[in-house]
CSV table of C-alpha atoms in Angstrom, one decimal:
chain,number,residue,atom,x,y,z
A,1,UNK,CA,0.0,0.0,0.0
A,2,UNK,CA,1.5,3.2,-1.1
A,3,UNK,CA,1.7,6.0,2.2
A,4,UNK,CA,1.8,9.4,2.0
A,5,UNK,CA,4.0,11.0,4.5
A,6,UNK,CA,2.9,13.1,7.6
A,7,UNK,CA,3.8,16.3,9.5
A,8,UNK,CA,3.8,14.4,13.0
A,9,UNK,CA,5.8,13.7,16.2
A,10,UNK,CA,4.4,10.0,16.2
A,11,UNK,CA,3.6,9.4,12.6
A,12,UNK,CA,5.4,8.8,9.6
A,13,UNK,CA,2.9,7.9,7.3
A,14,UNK,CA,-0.5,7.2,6.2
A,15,UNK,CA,-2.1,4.7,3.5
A,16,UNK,CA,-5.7,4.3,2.7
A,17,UNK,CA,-7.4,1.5,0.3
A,18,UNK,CA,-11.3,2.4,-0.1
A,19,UNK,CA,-11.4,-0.8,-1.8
A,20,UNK,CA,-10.9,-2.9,1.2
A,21,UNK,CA,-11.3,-0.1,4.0
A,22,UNK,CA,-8.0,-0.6,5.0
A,23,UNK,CA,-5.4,2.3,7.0
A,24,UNK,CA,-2.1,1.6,7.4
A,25,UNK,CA,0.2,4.2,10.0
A,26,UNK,CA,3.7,3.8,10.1
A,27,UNK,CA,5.3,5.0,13.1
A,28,UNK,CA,8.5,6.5,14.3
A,29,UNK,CA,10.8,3.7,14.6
A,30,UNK,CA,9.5,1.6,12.1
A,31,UNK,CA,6.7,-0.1,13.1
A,32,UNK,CA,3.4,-0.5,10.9
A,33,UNK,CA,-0.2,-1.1,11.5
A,34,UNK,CA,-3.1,-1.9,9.6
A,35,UNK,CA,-6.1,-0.4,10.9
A,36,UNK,CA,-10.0,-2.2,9.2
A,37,UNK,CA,-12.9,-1.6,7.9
A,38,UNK,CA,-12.1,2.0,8.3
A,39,UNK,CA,-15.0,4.6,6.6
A,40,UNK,CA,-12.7,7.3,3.9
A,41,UNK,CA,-14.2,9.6,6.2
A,42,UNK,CA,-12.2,8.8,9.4
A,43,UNK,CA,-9.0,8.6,7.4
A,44,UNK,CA,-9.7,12.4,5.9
A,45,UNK,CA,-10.3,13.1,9.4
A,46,UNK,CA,-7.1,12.2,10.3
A,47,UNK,CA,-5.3,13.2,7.8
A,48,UNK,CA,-6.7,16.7,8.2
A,49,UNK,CA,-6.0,16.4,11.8
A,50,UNK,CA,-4.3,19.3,13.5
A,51,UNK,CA,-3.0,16.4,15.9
A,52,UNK,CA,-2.7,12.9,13.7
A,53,UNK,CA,-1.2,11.2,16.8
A,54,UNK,CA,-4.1,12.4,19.0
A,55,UNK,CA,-6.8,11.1,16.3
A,56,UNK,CA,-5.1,8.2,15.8
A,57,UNK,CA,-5.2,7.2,19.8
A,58,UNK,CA,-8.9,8.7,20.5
A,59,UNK,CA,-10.7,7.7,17.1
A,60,UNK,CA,-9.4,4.8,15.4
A,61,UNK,CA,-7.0,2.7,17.8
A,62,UNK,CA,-10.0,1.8,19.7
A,63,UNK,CA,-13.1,1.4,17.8
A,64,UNK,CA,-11.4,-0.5,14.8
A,65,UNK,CA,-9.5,-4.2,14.8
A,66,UNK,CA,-5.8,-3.9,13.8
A,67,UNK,CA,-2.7,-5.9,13.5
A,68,UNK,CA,0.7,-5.0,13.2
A,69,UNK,CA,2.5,-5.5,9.8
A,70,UNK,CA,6.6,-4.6,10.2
């Protein structure tokens, strides 16, 4: 999945698919995570987050199953 990289102190980048509803965040220090069944809407939300970290930890890490991927 191709990212798009982020103005963040936690973040590095961000990937959507619409087809499959998946996010995927890479973080400082190399770690990745697919986020699923995510709406487009709550990745433009984050993306147009002031604070993508913040979003990240209040919106998505807990109302949507993930796995970590690297």
């Amino acid at each position: 999945m191709d990212r798009v990289t982020v103005v963040s102190s936690n973040l590095v980048s961000v990937g959507y698919d619409p087809g499959s509803r998946t996010l995927e965040v890479e973080f400082w220090g190399g770690r990745i995570y697919q986020y699923f069944n995510v709406p487009s809407i709550m990745h433009r939300q984050l993306m147009s987050a002031r604070s993508k970290g913040r979003y990240l930890a209040r919106a998505i890490k807990p109302a949507y199953d993930f796995r970590r991927v690297a």
